[in-house]
PDB file of C-alpha atoms and ligand atoms in Angstrom:
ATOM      1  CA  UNK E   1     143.745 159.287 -18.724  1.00 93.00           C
ATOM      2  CA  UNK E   2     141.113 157.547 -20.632  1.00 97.00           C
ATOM      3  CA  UNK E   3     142.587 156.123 -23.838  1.00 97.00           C
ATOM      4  CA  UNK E   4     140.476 156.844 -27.208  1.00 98.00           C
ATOM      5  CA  UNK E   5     141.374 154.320 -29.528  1.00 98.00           C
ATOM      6  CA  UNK E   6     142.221 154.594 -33.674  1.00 98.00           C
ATOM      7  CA  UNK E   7     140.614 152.507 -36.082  1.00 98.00           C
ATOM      8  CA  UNK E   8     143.845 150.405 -36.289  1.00 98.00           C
ATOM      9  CA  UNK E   9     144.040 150.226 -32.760  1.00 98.00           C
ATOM     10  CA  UNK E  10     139.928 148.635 -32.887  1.00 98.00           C
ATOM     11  CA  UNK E  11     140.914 146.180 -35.941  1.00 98.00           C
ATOM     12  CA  UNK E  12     143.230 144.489 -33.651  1.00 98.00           C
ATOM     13  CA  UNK E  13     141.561 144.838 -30.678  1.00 98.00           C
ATOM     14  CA  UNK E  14     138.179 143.214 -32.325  1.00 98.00           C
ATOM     15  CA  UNK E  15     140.674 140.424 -33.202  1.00 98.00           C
ATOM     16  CA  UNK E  16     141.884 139.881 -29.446  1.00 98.00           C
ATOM     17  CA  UNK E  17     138.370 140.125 -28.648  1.00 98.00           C
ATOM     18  CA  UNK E  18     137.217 137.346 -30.854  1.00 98.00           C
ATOM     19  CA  UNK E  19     139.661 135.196 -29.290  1.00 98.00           C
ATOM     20  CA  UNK E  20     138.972 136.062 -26.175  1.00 98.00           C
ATOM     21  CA  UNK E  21     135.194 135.433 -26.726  1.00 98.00           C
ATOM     22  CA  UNK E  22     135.942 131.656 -28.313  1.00 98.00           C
ATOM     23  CA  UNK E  23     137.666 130.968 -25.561  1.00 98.00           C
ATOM     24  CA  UNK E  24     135.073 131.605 -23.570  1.00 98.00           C
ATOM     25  CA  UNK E  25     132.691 129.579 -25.823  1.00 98.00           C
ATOM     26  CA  UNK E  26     134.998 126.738 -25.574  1.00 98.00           C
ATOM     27  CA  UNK E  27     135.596 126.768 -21.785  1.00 98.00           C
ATOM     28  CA  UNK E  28     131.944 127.113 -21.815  1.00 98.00           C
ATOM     29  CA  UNK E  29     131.459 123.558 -23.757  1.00 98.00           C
ATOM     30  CA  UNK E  30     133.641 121.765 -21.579  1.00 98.00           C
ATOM     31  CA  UNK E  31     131.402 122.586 -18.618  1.00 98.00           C
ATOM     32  CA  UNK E  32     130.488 119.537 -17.295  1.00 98.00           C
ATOM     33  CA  UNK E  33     130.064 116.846 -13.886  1.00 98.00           C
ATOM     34  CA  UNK E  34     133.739 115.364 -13.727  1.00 98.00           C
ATOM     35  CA  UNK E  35     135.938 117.445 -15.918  1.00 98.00           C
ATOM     36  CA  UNK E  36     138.487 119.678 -13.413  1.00 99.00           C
ATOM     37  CA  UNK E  37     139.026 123.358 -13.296  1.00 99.00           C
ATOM     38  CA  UNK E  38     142.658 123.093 -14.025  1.00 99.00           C
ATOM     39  CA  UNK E  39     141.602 120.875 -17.761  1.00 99.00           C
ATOM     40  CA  UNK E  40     139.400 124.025 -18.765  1.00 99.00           C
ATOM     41  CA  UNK E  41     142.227 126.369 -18.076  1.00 99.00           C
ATOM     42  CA  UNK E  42     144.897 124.224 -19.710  1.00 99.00           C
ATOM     43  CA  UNK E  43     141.950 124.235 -23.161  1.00 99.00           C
ATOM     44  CA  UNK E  44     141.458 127.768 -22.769  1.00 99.00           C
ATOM     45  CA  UNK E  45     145.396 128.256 -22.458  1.00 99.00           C
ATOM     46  CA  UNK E  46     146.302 126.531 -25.476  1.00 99.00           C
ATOM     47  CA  UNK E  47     143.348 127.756 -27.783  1.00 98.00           C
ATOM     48  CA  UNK E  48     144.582 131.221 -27.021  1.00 98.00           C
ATOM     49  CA  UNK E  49     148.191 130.015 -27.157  1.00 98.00           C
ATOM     50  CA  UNK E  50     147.615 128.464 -30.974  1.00 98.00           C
ATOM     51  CA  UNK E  51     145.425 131.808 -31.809  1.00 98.00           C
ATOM     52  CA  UNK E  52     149.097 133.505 -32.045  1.00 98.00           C
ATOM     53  CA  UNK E  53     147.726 135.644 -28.926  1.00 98.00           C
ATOM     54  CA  UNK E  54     148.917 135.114 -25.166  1.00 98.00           C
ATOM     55  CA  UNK E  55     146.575 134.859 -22.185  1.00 99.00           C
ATOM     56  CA  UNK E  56     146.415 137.808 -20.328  1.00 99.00           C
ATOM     57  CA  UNK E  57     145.860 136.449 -16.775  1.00 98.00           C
ATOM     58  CA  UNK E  58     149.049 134.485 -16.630  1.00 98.00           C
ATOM     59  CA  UNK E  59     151.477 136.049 -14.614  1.00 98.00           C
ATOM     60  CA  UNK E  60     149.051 139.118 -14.316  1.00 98.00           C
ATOM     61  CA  UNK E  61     150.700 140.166 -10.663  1.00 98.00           C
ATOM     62  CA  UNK E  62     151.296 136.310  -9.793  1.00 98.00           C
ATOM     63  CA  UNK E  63     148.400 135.193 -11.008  1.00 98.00           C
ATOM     64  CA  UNK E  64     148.586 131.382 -11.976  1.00 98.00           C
ATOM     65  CA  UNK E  65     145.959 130.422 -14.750  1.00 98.00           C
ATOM     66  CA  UNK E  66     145.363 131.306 -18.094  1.00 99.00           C
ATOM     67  CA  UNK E  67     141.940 131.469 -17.248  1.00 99.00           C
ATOM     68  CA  UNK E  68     139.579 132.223 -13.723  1.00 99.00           C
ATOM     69  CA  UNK E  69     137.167 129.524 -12.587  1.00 99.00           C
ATOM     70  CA  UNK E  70     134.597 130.527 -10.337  1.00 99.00           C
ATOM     71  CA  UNK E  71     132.565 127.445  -8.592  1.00 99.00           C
ATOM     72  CA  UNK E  72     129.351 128.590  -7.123  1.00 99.00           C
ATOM     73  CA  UNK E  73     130.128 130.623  -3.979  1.00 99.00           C
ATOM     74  CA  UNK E  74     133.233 131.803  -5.525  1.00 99.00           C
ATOM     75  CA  UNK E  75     132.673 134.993  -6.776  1.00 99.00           C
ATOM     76  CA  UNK E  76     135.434 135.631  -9.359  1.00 99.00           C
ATOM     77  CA  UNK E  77     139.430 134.758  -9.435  1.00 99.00           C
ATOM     78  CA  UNK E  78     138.841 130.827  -8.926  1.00 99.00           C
ATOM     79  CA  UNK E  79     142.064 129.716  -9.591  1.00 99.00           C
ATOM     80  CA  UNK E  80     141.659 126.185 -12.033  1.00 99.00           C
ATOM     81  CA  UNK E  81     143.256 123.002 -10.613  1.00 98.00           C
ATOM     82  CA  UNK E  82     142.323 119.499  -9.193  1.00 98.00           C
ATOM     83  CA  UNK E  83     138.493 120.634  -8.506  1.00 98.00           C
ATOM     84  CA  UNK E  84     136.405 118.606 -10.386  1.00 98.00           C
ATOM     85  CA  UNK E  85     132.641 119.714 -11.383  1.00 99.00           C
ATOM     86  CA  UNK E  86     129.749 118.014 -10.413  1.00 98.00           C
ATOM     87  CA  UNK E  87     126.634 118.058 -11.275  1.00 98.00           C
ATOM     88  CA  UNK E  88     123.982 121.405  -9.838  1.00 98.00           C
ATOM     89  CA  UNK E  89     127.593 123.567 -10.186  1.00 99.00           C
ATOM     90  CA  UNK E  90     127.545 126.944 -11.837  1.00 99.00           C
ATOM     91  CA  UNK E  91     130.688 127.733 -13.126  1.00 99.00           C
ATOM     92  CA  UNK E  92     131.997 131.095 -13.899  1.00 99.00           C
ATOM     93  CA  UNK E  93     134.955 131.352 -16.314  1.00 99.00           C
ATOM     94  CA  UNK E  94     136.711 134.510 -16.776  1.00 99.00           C
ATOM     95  CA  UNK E  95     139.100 134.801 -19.998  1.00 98.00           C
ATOM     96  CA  UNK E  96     141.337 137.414 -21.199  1.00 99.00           C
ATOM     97  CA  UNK E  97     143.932 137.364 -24.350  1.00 98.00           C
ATOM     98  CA  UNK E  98     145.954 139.727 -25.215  1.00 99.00           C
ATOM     99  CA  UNK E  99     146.710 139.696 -29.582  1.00 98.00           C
ATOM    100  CA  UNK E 100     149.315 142.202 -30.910  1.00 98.00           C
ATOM    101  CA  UNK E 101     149.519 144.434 -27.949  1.00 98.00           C
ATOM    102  CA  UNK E 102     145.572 144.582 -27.210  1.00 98.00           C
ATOM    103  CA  UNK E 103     143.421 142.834 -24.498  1.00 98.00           C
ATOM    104  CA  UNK E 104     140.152 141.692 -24.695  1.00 98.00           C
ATOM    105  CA  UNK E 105     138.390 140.374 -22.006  1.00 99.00           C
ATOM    106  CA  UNK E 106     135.362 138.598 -21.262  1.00 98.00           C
ATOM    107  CA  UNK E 107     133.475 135.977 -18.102  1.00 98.00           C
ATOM    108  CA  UNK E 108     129.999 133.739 -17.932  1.00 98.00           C
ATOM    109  CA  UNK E 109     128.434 131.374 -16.156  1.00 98.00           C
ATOM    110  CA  UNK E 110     127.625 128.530 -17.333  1.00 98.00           C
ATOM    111  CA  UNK E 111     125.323 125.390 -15.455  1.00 98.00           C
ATOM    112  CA  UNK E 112     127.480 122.472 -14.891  1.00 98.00           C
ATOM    113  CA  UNK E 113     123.968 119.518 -15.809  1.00 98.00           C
ATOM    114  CA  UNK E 114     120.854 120.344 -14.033  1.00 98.00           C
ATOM    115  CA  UNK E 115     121.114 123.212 -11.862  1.00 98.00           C
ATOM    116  CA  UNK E 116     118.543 124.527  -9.378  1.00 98.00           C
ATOM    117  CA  UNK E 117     115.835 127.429 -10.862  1.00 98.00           C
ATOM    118  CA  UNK E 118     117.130 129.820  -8.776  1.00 98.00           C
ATOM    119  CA  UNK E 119     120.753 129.146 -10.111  1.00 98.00           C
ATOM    120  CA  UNK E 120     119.438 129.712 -13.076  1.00 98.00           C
ATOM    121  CA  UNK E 121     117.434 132.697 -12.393  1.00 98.00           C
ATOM    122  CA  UNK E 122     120.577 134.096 -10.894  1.00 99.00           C
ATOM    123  CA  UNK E 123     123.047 133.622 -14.070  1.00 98.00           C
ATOM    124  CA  UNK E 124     119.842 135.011 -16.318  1.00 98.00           C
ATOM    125  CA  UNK E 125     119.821 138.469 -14.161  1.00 98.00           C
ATOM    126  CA  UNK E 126     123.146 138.700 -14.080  1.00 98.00           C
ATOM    127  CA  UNK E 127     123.844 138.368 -17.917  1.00 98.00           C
ATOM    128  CA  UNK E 128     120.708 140.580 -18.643  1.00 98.00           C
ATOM    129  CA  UNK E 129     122.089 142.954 -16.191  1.00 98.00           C
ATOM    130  CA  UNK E 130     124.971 143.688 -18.579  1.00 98.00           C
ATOM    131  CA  UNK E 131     122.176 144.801 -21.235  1.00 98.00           C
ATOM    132  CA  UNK E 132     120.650 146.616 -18.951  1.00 98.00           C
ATOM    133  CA  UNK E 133     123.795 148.713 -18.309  1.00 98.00           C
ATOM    134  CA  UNK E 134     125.293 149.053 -21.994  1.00 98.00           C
ATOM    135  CA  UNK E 135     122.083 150.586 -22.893  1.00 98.00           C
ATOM    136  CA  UNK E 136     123.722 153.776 -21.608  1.00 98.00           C
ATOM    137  CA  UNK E 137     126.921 152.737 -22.844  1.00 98.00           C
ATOM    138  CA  UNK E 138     126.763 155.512 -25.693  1.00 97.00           C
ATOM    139  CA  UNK E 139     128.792 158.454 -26.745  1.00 96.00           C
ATOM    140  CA  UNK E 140     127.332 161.496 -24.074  1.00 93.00           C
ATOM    141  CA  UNK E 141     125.973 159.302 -20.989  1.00 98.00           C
ATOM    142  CA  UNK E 142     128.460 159.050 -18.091  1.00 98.00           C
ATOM    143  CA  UNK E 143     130.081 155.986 -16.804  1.00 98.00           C
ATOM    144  CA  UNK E 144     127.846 155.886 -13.742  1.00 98.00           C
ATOM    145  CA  UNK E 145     124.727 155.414 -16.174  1.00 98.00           C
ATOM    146  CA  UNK E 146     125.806 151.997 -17.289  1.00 98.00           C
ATOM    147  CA  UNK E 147     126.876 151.505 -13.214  1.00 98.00           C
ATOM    148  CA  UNK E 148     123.133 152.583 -12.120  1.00 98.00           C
ATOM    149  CA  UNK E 149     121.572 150.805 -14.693  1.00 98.00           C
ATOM    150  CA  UNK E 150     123.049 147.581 -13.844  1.00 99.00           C
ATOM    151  CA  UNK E 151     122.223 148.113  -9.795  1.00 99.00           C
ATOM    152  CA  UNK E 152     118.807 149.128 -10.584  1.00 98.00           C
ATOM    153  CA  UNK E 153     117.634 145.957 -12.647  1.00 99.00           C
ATOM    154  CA  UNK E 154     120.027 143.317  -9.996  1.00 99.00           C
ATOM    155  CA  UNK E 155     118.171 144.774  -7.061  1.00 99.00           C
ATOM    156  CA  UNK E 156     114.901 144.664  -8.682  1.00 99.00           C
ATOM    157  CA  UNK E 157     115.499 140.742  -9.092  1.00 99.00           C
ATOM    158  CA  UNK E 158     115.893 140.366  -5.740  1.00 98.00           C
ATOM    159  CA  UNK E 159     119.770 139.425  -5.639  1.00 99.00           C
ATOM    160  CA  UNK E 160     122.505 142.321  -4.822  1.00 98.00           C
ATOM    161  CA  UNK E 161     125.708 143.495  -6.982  1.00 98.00           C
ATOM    162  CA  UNK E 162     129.519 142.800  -5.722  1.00 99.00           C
ATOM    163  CA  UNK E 163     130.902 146.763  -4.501  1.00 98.00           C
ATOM    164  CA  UNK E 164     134.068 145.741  -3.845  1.00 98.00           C
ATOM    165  CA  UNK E 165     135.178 144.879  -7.629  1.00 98.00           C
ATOM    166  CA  UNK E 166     134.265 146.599 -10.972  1.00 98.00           C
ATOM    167  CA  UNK E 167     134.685 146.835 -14.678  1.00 98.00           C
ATOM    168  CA  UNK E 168     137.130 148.948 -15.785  1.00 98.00           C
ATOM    169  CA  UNK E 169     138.705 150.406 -19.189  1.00 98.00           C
ATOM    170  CA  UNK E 170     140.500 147.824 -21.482  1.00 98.00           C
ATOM    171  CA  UNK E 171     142.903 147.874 -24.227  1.00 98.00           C
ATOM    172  CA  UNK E 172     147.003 147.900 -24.366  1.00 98.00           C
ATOM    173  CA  UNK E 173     146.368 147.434 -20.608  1.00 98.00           C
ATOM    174  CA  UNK E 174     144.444 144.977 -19.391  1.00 98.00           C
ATOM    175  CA  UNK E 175     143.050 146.906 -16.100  1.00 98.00           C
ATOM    176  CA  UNK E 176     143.005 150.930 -17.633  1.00 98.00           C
ATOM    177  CA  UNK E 177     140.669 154.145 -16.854  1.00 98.00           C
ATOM    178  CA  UNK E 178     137.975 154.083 -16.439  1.00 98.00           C
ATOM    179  CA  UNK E 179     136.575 151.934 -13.448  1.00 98.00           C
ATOM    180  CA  UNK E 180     133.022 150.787 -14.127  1.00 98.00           C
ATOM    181  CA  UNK E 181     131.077 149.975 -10.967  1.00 98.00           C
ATOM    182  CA  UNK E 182     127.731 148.219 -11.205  1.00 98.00           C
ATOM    183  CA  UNK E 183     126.416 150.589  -8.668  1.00 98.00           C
ATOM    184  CA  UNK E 184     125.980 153.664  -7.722  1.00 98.00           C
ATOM    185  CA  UNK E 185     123.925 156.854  -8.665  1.00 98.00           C
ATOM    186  CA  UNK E 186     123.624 157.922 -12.205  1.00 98.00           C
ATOM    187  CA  UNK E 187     125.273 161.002 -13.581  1.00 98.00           C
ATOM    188  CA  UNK E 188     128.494 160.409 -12.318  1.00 98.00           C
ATOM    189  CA  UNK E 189     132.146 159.922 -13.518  1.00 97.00           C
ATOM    190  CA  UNK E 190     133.812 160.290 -17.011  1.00 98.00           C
ATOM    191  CA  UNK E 191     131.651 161.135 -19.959  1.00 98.00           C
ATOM    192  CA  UNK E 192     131.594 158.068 -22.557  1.00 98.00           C
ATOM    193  CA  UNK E 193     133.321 159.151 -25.971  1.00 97.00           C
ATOM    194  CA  UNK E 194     133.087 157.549 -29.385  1.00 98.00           C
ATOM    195  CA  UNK E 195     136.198 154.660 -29.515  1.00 98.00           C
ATOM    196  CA  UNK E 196     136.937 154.376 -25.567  1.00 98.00           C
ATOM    197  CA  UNK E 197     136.625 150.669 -25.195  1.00 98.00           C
ATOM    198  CA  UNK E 198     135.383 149.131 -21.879  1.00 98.00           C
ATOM    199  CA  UNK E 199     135.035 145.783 -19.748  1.00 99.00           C
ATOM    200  CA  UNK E 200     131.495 146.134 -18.406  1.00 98.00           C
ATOM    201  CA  UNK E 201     131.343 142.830 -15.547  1.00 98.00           C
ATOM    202  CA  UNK E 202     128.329 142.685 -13.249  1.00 98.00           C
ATOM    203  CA  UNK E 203     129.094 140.288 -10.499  1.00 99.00           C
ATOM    204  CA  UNK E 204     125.881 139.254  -8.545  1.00 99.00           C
ATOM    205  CA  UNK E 205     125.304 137.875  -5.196  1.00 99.00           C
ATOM    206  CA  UNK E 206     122.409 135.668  -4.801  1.00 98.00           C
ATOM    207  CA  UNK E 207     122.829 137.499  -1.216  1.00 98.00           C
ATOM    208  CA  UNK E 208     124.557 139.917   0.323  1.00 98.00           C
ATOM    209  CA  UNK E 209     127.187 141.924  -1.391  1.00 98.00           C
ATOM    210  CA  UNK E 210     129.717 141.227   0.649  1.00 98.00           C
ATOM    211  CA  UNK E 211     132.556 138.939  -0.301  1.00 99.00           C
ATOM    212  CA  UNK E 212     136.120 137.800   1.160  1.00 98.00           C
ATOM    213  CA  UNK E 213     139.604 137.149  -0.336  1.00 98.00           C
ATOM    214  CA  UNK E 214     140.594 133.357   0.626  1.00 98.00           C
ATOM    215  CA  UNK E 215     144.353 133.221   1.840  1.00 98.00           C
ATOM    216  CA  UNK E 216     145.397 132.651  -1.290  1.00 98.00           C
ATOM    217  CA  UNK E 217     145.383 136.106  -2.122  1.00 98.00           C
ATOM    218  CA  UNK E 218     142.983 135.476  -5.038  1.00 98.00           C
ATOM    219  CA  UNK E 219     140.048 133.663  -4.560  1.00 99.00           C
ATOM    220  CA  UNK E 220     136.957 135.648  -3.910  1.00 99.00           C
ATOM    221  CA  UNK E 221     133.988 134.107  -2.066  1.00 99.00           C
ATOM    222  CA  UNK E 222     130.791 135.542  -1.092  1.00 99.00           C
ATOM    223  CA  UNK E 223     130.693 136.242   2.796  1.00 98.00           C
ATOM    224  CA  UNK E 224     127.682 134.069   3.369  1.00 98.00           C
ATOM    225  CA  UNK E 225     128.631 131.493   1.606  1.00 98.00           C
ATOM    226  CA  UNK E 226     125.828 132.207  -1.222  1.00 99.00           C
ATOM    227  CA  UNK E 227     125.652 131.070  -5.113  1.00 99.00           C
ATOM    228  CA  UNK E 228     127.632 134.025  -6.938  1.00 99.00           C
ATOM    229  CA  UNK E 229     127.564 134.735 -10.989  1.00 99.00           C
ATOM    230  CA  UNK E 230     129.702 137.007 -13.813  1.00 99.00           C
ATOM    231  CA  UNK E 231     129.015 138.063 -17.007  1.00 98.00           C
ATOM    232  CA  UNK E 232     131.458 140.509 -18.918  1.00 98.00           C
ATOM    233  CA  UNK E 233     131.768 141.835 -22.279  1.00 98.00           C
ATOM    234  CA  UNK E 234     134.783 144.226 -24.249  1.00 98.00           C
ATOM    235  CA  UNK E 235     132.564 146.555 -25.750  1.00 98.00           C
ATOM    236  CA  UNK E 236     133.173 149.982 -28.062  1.00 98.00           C
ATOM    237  CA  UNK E 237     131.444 153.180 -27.388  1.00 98.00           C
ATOM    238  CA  UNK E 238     130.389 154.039 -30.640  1.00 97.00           C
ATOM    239  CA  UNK E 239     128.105 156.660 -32.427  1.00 92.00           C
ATOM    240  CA  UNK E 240     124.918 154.778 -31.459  1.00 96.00           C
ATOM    241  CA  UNK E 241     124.512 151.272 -29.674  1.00 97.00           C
ATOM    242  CA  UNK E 242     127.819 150.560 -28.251  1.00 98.00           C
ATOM    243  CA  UNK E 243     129.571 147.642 -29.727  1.00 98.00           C
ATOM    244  CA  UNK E 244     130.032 144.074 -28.416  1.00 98.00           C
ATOM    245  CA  UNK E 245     133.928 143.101 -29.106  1.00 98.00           C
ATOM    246  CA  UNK E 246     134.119 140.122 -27.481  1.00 98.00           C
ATOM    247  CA  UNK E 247     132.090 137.871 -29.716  1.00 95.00           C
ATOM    248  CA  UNK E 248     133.133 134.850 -31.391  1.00 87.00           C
ATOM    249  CA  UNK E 249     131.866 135.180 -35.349  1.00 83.00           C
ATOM    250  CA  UNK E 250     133.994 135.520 -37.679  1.00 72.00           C
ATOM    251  CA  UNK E 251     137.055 133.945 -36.380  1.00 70.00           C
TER     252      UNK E 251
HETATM  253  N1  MF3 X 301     138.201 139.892 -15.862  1.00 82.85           N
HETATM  254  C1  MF3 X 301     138.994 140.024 -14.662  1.00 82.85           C
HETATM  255  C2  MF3 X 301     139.323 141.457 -14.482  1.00 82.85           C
HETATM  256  O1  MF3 X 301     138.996 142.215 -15.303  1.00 82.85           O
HETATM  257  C3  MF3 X 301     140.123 139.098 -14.649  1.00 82.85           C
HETATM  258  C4  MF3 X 301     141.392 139.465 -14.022  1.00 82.85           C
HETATM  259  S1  MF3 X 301     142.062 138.063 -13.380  1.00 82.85           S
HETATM  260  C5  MF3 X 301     143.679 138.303 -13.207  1.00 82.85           C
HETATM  261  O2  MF3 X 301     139.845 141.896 -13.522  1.00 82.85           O
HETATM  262  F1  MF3 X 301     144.194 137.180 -12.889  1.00 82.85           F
HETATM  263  F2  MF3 X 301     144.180 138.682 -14.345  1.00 82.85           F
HETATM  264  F3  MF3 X 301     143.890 139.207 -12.325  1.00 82.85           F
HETATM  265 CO1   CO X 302     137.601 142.434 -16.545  1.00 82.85          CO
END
């Protein structure tokens, strides 16, 4: 069941989005050679923590952070610690909180100094990837439309989209209906409906798709050992454009 959500249900969920998204930010300006993993979780933690919200990853089936922090061939669920930065990293950071029953949820990544251009290149195509996709994110397209869209414009760059994770619906759940691949043919899947809010989170391999659980049971790593990037946004099928929830203004 895909949950449609009321207008009080949004109010609050734009505020746990907010949070979510300046947590992000934050994490984001912290990004830099020397600082550790584990010092941008315990900022993110405690910036959620004082927004009256809790962090939605902590405990989420074990998991130990408040926040996920990706280093370069880690693809997503980094877990923060003693690693410390240096310069050339890119560093994805993945953030959820969760404000008066309602998740938001939200990942970027973000050059740690000088990186190489085709670092950059590769965090560029993955964050314009996610445009690429919610550009079908409206009220009568079907879920695989965003999934296609994002596939079509990774592949064109030259650099190929993780299968074996996707985006997914969000809300009193963190993880709900529907999943949202970032590949796949169009047409496909659930039709979108005004006030169904999703995570939409492209996660790009600079090359194969392939990736590999470490024996931690979390982190992810691409298979050949290749840079990796995320970019995610809450959105809100709407009427028209959908709308971005996970954006820091106004908090
Ligand atoms: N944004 C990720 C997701 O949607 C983060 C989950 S990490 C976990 O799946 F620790 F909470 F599992
Ligand atoms: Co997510």
């Amino acid at each position: 069941m895909i949950s449609i959500k009321t207008e009080r249900e949004l109010e609050i969920m734009r505020k746990a989005c907010k949070i979510t998204a300046a947590a992000r930010a934050l994490a984001g300006e912290m990004v830099r050679p020397g600082v550790t993993t584990g010092e941008i979780d315990k900022a993110v933690h405690d910036f959620i923590v004082s927004q009256g919200a809790k962090p939605s990853f902590l405990n989420y089936q074990g998991y130990p952070g408040s926040a996920c922090i990706s280093v370069n061939e880690v693809v997503i669920h980094g877990i923060p610690g003693k690693r410390e930065l240096k310069e050339g990293d890119i560093v994805s950071v993945d953030v959820g909180a969760c404000y008066q029953g309602f998740h938001g949820d939200c990942a970027a990544t973000f050059a740690c100094g000088n990186i190489s251009p085709e670092a950059q290149r590769l965090i560029n195509v993955t964050k314009q990837s996610f445009f690429e996709g919610i550009r079908f994110a409206r009220q009568g397209y079907r879920v695989s439309d965003i999934s296609h869209a994002v596939q079509a414009y990774v592949e064109a760059n030259g650099f190929s989209v993780v299968r074996a994770f996707v985006g997914h619906g969000v809300g009193e759940h963190l993880h709900e209906e529907p999943s949202v691949p970032n590949y796949g043919a169009p047409g496909k899947g659930p039709r979108l409906v005004k006030n169904m809010t999703l995570a939409v989170e492209p996660m790009v391999n600079m090359g194969t798709y392939e990736v590999r659980v470490l024996r931690d049971g979390w982190t992810t790593v691409t298979a050949d050992g290749k840079l990796a990037a995320h970019y995610e946004n809450s959105i809100l099928i709407t009427d028209g454009e959908a709308e971005i929830l996970t954006v820091p203004e106004g908090l």
